[in-house]
PDB file of C-alpha atoms in Angstrom:
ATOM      1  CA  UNK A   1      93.834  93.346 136.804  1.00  0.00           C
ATOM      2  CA  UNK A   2      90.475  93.855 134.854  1.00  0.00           C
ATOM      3  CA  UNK A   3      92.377  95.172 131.840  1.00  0.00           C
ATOM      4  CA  UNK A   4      94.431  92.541 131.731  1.00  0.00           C
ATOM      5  CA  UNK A   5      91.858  89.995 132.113  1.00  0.00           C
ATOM      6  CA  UNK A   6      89.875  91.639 128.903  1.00  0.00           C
ATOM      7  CA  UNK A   7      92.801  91.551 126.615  1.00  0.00           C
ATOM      8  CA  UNK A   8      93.276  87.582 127.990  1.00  0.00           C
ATOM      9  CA  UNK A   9      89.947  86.658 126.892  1.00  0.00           C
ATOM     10  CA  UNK A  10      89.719  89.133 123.228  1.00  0.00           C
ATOM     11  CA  UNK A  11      93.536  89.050 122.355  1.00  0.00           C
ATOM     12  CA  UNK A  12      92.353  87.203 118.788  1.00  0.00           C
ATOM     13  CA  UNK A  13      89.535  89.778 118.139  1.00  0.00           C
ATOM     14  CA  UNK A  14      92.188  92.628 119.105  1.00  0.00           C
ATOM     15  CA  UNK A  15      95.024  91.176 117.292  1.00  0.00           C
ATOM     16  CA  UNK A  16      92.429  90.709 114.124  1.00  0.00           C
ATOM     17  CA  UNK A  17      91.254  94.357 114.139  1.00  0.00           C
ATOM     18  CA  UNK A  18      94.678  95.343 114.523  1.00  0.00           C
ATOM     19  CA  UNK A  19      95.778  93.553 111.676  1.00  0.00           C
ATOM     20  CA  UNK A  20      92.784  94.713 109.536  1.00  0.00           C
ATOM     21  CA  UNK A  21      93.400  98.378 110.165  1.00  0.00           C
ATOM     22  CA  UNK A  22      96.968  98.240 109.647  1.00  0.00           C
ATOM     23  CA  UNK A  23      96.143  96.633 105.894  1.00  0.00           C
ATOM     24  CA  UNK A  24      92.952  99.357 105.573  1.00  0.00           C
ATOM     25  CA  UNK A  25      95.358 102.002 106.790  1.00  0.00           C
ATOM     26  CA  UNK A  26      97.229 102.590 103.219  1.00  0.00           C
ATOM     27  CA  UNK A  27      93.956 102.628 101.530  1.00  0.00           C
ATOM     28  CA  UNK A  28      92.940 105.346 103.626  1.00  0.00           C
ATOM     29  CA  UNK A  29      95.555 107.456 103.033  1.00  0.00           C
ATOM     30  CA  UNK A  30      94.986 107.130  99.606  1.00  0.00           C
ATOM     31  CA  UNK A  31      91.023 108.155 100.254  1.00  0.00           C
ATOM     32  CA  UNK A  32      92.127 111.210 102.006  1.00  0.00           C
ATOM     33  CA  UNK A  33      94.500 112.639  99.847  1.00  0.00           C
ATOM     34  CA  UNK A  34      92.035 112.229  97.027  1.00  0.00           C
ATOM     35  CA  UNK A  35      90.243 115.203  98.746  1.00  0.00           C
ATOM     36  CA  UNK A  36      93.717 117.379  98.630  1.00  0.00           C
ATOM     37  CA  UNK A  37      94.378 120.467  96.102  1.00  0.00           C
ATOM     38  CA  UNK A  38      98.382 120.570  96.292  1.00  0.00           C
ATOM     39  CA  UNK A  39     100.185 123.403  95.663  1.00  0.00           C
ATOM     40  CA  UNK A  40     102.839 121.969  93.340  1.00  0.00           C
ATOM     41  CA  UNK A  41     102.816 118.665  91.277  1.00  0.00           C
ATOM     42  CA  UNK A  42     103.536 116.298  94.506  1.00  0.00           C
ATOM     43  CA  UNK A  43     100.989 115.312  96.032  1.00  0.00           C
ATOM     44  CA  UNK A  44     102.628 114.000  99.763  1.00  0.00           C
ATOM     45  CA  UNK A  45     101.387 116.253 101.666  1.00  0.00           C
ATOM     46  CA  UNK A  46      98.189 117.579 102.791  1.00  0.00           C
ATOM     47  CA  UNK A  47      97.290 121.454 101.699  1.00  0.00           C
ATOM     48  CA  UNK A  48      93.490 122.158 102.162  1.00  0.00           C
ATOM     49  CA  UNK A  49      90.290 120.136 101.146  1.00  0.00           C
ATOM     50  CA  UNK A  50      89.429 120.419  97.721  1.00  0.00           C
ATOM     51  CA  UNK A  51      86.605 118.080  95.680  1.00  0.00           C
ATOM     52  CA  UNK A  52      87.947 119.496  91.716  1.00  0.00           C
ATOM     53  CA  UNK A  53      89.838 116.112  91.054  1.00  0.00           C
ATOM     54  CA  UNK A  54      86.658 113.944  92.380  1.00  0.00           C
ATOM     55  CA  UNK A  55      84.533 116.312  89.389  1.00  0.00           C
ATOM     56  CA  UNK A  56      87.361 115.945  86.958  1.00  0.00           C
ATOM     57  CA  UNK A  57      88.504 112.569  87.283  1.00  0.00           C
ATOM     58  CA  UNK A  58      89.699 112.382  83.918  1.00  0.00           C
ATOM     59  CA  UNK A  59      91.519 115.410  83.835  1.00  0.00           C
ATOM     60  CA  UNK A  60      95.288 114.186  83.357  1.00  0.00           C
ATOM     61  CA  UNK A  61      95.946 113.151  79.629  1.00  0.00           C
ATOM     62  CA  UNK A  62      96.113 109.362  78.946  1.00  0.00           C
ATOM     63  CA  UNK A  63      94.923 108.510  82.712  1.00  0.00           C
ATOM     64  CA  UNK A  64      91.663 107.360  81.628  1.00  0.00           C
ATOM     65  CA  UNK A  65      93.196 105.494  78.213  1.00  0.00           C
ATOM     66  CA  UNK A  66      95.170 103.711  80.464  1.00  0.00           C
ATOM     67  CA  UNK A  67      92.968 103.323  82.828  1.00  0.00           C
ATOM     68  CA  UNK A  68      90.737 101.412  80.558  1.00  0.00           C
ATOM     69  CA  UNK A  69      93.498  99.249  79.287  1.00  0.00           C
ATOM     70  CA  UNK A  70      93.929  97.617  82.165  1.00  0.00           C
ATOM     71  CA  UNK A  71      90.526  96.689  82.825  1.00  0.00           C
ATOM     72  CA  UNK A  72      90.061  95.461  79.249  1.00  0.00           C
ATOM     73  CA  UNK A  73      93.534  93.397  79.925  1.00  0.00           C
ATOM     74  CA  UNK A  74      91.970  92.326  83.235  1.00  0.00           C
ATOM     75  CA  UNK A  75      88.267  91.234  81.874  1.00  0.00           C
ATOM     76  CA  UNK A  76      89.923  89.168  79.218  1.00  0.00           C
ATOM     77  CA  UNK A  77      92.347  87.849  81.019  1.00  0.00           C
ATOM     78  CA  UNK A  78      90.360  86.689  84.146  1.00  0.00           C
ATOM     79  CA  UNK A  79      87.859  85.033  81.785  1.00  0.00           C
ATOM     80  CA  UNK A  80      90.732  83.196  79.811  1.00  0.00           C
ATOM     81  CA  UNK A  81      92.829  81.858  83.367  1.00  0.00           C
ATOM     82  CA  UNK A  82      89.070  81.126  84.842  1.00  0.00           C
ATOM     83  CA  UNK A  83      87.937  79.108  82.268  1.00  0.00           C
ATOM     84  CA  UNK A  84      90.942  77.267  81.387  1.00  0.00           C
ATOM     85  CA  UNK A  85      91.639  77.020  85.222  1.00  0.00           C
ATOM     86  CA  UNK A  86      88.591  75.250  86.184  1.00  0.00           C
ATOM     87  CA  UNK A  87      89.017  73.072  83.604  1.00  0.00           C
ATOM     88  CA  UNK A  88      92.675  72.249  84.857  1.00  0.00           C
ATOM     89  CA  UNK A  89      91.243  71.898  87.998  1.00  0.00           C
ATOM     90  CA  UNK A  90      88.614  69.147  87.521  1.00  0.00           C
ATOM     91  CA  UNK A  91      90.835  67.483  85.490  1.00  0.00           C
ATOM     92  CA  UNK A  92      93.527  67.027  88.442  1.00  0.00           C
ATOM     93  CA  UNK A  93      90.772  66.416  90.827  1.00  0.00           C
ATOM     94  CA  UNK A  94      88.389  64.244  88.959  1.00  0.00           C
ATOM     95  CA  UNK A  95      90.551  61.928  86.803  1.00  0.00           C
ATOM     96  CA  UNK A  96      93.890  60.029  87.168  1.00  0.00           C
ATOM     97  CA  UNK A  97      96.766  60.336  84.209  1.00  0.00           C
ATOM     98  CA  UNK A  98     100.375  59.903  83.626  1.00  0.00           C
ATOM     99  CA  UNK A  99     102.097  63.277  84.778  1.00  0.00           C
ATOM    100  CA  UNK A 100      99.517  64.288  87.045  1.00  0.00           C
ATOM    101  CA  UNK A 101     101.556  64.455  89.770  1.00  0.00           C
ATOM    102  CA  UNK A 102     104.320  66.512  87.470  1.00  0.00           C
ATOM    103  CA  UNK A 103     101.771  68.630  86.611  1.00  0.00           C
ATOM    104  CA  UNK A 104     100.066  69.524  90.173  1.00  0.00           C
ATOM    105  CA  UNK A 105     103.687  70.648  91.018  1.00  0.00           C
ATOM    106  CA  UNK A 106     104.066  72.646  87.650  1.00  0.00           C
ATOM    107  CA  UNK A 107     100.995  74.804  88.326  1.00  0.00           C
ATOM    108  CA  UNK A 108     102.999  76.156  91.710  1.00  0.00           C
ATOM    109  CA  UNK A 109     105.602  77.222  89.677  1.00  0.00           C
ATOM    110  CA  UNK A 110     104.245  80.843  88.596  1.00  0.00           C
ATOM    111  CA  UNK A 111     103.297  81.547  92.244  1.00  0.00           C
ATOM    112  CA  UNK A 112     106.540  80.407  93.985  1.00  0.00           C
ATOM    113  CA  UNK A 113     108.883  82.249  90.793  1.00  0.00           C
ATOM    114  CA  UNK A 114     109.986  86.155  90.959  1.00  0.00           C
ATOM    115  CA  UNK A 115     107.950  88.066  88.960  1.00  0.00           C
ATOM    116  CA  UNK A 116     111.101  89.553  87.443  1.00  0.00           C
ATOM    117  CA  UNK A 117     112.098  86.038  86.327  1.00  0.00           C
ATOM    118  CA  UNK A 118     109.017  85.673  84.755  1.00  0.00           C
ATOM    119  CA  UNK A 119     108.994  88.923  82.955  1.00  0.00           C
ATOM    120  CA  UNK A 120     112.268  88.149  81.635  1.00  0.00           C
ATOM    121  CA  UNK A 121     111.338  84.793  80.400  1.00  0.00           C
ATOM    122  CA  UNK A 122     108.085  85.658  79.039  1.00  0.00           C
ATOM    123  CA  UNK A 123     110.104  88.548  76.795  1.00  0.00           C
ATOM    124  CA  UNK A 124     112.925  86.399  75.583  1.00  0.00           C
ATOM    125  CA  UNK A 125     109.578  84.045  74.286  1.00  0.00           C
ATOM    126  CA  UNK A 126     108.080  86.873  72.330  1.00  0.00           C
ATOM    127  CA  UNK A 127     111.158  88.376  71.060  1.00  0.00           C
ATOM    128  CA  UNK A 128     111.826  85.123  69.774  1.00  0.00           C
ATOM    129  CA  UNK A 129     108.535  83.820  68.417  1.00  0.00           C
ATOM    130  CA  UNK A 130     108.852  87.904  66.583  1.00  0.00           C
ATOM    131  CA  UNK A 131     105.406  88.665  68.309  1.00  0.00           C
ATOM    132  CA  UNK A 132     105.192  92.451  68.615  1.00  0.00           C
ATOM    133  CA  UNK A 133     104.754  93.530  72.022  1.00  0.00           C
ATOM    134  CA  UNK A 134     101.293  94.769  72.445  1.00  0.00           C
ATOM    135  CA  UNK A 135      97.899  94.370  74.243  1.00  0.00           C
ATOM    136  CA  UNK A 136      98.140  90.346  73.065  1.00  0.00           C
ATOM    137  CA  UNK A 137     101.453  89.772  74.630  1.00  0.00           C
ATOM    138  CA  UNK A 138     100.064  91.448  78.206  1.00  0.00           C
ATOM    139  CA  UNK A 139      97.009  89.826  78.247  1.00  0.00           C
ATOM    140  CA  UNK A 140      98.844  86.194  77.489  1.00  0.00           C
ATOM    141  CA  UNK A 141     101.782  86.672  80.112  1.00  0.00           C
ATOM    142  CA  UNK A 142      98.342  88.010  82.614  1.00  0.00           C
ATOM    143  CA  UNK A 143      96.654  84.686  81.560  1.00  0.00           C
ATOM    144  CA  UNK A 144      99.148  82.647  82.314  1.00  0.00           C
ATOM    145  CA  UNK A 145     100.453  83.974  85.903  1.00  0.00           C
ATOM    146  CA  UNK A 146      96.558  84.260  86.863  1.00  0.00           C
ATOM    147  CA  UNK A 147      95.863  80.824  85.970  1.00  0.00           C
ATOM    148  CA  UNK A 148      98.187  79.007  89.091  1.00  0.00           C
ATOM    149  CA  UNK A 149      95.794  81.160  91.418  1.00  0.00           C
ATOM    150  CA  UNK A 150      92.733  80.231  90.008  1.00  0.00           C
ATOM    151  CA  UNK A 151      93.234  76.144  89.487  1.00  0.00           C
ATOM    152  CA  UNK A 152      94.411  76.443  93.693  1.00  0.00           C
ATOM    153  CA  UNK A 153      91.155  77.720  94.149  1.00  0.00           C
ATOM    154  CA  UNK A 154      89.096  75.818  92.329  1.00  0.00           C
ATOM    155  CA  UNK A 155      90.956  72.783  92.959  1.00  0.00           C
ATOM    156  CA  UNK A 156      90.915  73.567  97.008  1.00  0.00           C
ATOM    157  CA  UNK A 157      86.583  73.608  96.204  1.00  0.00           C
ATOM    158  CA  UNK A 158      86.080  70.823  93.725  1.00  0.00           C
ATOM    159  CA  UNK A 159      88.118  68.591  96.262  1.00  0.00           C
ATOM    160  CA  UNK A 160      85.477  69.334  99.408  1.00  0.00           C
ATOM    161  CA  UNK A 161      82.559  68.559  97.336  1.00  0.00           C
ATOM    162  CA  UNK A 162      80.681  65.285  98.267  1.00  0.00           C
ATOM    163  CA  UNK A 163      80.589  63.024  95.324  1.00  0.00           C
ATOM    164  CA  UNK A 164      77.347  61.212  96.400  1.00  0.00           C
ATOM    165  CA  UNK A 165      75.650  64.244  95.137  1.00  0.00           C
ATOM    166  CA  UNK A 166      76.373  63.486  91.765  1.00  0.00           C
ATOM    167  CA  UNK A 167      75.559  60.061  91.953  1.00  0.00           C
ATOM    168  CA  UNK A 168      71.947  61.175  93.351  1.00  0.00           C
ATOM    169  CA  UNK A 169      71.596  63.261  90.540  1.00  0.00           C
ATOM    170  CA  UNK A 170      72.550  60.533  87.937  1.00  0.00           C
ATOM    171  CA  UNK A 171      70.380  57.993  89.619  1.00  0.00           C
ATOM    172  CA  UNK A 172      67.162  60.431  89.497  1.00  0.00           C
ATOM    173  CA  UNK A 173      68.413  59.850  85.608  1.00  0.00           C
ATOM    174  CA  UNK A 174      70.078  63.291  85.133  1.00  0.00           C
ATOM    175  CA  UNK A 175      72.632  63.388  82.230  1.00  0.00           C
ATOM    176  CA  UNK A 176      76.187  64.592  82.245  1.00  0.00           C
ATOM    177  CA  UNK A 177      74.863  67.982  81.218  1.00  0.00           C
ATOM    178  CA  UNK A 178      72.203  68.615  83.651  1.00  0.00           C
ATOM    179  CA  UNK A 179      74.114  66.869  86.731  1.00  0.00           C
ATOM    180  CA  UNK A 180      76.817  69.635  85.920  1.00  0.00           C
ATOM    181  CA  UNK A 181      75.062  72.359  85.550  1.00  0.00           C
ATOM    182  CA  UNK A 182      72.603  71.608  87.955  1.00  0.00           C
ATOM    183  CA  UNK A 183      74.735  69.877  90.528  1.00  0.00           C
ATOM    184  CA  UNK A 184      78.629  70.403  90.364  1.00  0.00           C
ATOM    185  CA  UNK A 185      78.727  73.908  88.878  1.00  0.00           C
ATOM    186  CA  UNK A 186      76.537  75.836  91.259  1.00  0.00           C
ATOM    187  CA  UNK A 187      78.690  73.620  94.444  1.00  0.00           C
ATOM    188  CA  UNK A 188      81.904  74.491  92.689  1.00  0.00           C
ATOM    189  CA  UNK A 189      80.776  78.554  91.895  1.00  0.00           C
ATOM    190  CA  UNK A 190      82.336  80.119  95.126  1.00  0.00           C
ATOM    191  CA  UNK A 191      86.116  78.456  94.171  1.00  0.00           C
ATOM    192  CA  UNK A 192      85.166  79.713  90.760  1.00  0.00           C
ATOM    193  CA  UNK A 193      84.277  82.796  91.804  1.00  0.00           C
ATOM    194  CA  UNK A 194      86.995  83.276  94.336  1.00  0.00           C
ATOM    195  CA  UNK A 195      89.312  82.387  91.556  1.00  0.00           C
ATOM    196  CA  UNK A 196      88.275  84.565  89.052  1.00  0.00           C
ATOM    197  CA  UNK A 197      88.290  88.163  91.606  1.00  0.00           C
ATOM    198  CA  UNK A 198      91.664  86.765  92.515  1.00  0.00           C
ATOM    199  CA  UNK A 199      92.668  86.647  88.830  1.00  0.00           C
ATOM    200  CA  UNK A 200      91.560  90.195  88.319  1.00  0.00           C
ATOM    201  CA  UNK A 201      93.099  91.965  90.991  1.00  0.00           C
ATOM    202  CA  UNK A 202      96.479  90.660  90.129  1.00  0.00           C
ATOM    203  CA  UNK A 203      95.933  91.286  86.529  1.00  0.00           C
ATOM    204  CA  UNK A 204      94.778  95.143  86.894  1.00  0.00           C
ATOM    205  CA  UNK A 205      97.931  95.641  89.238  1.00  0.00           C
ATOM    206  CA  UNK A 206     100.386  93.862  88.084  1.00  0.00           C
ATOM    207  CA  UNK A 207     103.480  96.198  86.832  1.00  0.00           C
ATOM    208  CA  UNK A 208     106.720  94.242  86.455  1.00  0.00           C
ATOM    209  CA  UNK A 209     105.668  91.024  83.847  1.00  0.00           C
ATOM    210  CA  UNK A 210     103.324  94.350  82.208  1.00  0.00           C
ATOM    211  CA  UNK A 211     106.679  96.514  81.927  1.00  0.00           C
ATOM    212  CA  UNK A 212     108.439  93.759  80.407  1.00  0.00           C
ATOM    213  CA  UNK A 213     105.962  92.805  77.667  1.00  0.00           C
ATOM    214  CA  UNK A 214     104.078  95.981  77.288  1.00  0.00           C
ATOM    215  CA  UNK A 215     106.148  97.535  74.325  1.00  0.00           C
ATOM    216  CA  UNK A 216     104.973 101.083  73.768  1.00  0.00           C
ATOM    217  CA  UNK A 217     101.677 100.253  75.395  1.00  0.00           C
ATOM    218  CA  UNK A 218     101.041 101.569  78.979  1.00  0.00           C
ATOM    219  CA  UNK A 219      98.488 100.586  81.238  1.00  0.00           C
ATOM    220  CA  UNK A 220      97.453 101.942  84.620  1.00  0.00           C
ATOM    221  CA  UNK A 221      99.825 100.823  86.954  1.00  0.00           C
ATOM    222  CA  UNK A 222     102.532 101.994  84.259  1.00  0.00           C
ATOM    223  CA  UNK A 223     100.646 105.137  83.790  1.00  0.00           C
ATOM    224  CA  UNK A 224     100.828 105.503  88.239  1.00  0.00           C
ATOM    225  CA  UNK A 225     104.834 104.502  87.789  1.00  0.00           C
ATOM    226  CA  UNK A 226     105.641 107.034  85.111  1.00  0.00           C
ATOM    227  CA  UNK A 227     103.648 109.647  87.190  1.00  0.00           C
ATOM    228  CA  UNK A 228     105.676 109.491  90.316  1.00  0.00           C
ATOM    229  CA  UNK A 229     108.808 110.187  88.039  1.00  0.00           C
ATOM    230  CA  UNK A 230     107.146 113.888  86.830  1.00  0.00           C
ATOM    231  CA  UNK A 231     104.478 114.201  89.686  1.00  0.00           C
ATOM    232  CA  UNK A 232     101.413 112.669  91.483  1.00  0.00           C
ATOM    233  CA  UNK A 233      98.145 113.852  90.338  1.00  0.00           C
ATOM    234  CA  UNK A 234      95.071 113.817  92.460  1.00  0.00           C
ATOM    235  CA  UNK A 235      93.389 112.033  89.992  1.00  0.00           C
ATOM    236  CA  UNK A 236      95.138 108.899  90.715  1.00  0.00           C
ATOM    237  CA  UNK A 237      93.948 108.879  94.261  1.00  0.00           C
ATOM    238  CA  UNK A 238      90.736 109.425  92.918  1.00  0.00           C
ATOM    239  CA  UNK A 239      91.022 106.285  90.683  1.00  0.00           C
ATOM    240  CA  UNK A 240      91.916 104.352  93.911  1.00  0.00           C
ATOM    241  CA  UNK A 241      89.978 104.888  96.342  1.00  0.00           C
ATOM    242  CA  UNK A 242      87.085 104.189  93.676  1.00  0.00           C
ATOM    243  CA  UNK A 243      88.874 100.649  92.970  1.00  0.00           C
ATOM    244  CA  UNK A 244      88.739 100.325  96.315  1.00  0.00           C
ATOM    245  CA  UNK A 245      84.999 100.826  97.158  1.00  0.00           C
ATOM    246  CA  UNK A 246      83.783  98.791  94.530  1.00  0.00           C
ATOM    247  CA  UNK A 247      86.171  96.168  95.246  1.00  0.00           C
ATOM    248  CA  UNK A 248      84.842  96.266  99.177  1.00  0.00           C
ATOM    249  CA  UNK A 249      81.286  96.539  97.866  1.00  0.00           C
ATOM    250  CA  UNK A 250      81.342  93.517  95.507  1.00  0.00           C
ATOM    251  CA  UNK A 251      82.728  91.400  98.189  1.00  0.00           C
ATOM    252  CA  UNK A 252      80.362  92.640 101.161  1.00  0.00           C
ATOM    253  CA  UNK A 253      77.203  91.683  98.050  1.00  0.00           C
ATOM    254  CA  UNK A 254      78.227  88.528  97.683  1.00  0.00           C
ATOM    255  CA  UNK A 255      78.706  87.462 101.598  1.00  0.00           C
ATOM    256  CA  UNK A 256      75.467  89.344 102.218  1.00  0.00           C
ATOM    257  CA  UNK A 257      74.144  86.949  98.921  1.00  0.00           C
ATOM    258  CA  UNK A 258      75.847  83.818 100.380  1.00  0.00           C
ATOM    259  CA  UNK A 259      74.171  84.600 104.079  1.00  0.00           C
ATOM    260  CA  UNK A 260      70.829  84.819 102.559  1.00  0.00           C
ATOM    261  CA  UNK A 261      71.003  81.762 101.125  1.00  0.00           C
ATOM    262  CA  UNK A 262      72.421  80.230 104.172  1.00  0.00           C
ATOM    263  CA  UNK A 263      69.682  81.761 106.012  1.00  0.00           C
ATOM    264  CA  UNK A 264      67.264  80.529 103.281  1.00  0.00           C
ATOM    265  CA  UNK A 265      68.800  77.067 103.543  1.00  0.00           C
ATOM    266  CA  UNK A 266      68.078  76.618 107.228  1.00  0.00           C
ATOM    267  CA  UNK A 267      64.502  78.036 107.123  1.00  0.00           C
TER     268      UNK A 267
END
């Protein structure tokens, strides 16, 4: 049978499109209902088309506060896990120490532990070290769950890089400084770079190690939590699907950026 032949020969490319619209499907949701004007506080489901919570995004008290929280949390702490990630991750790579092998297996340990665990631990660490739970405690317990993502990235790059392009540099008498700026860093960027998105995106939506060690403080994904107890504003959908277009427009700029200078490469 024809049909049958078709699916034969495109089962991956149907089983990938499949897979990519069931994991676009929630986010669409989300788009749509942004557009809805609900008759009570709930908003499930849909009533008629309305565009007042696009022009008022702002409009619920302390969305926007908390709103910009969490990307304040987020910017500091993806800078802080990137930085002392790819450091961790050179180290590993690059040089051989007592403990390495300890340590390799230690940086798994915030990815393969329950967040809850790791809420729980984090707080019993503050309570007793008598830090006040606050911005600093969020953005320390964000640095250090981000930073196992962003050394596996790194460290997955800075291990397929060819090390005879270092030695050319040195031997057309390039110093540390220049053969790492000029060589290693720009080869080791996309890891980096990877890394650091990665490290973002789990620190803007993380809830459970952020409920733990927040204190009074509430960020967005508290703020959305809270909501659902009293209601669901529009607003919030708004927020989303705005997340979500940026977040699909940095990444389709930077494979269009990474084609070009493919392209650029071959010509």
């Amino acid at each position: 049978m024809p049909l049958l032949k078709w699916l034969r020969r495109n089962l991956v490319v149907v089983a990938g499109l499949a897979t990519l619209a069931y994991l676009i499907l929630p986010n669409v949701v989300v788009m749509v209902f942004s557009f809805n004007k609900p008759n009570g506080r709930f908003n499930y489901s849909w009533t008629r088309f309305s565009t007042d919570a696009w022009q008022d995004p702002c409009g619920v008290a302390d969305m926007c506060g908390s709103l910009s929280l969490s990307l304040q949390i987020a910017l500091w702490a993806t800078i802080g896990s990137t930085v002392l990630g790819a450091m961790i991750a050179f180290a590993l790579v690059r040089y051989r120490f007592r403990a390495r092998g300890a340590i390799n297996s230690l940086i798994f340990l915030p990815m393969a532990m329950p967040e809850v665990v790791m809420a729980a631990s984090l707080l019993t660490l503050f309570l007793n070290m008598g830090a006040q739970l606050g911005f600093w405690t969020i953005l320390i317990a964000h640095i250090m769950f981000c930073l196992s993502f962003v050394v596996t990235a790194v460290k997955a790059r800075v291990m397929s890089m060819d090390p005879r392009l270092e030695e050319a540099a040195r031997d057309l008498y390039a110093g540390p400084v220049q053969t790492f700026l000029r060589v290693t860093l720009p080869i080791a960027s996309p890891g980096i770079a990877a890394g650091a998105l990665l490290a973002f995106a789990l620190s803007f939506d993380d809830f459970i190690i952020t409920n733990f060690n927040a204190g009074s403080t509430v960020t967005f994904p508290m703020f959305v939590w809270g909501s659902a107890q009293r209601g669901t504003p529009v607003q919030i959908n708004v927020i989303g699907t705005a997340m979500f277009i940026i977040a699909v427009a940095v990444v389709t700029a930077g494979q269009f950026i990474a084609n070009r200078r493919k392209n650029s490469a071959k010509a």
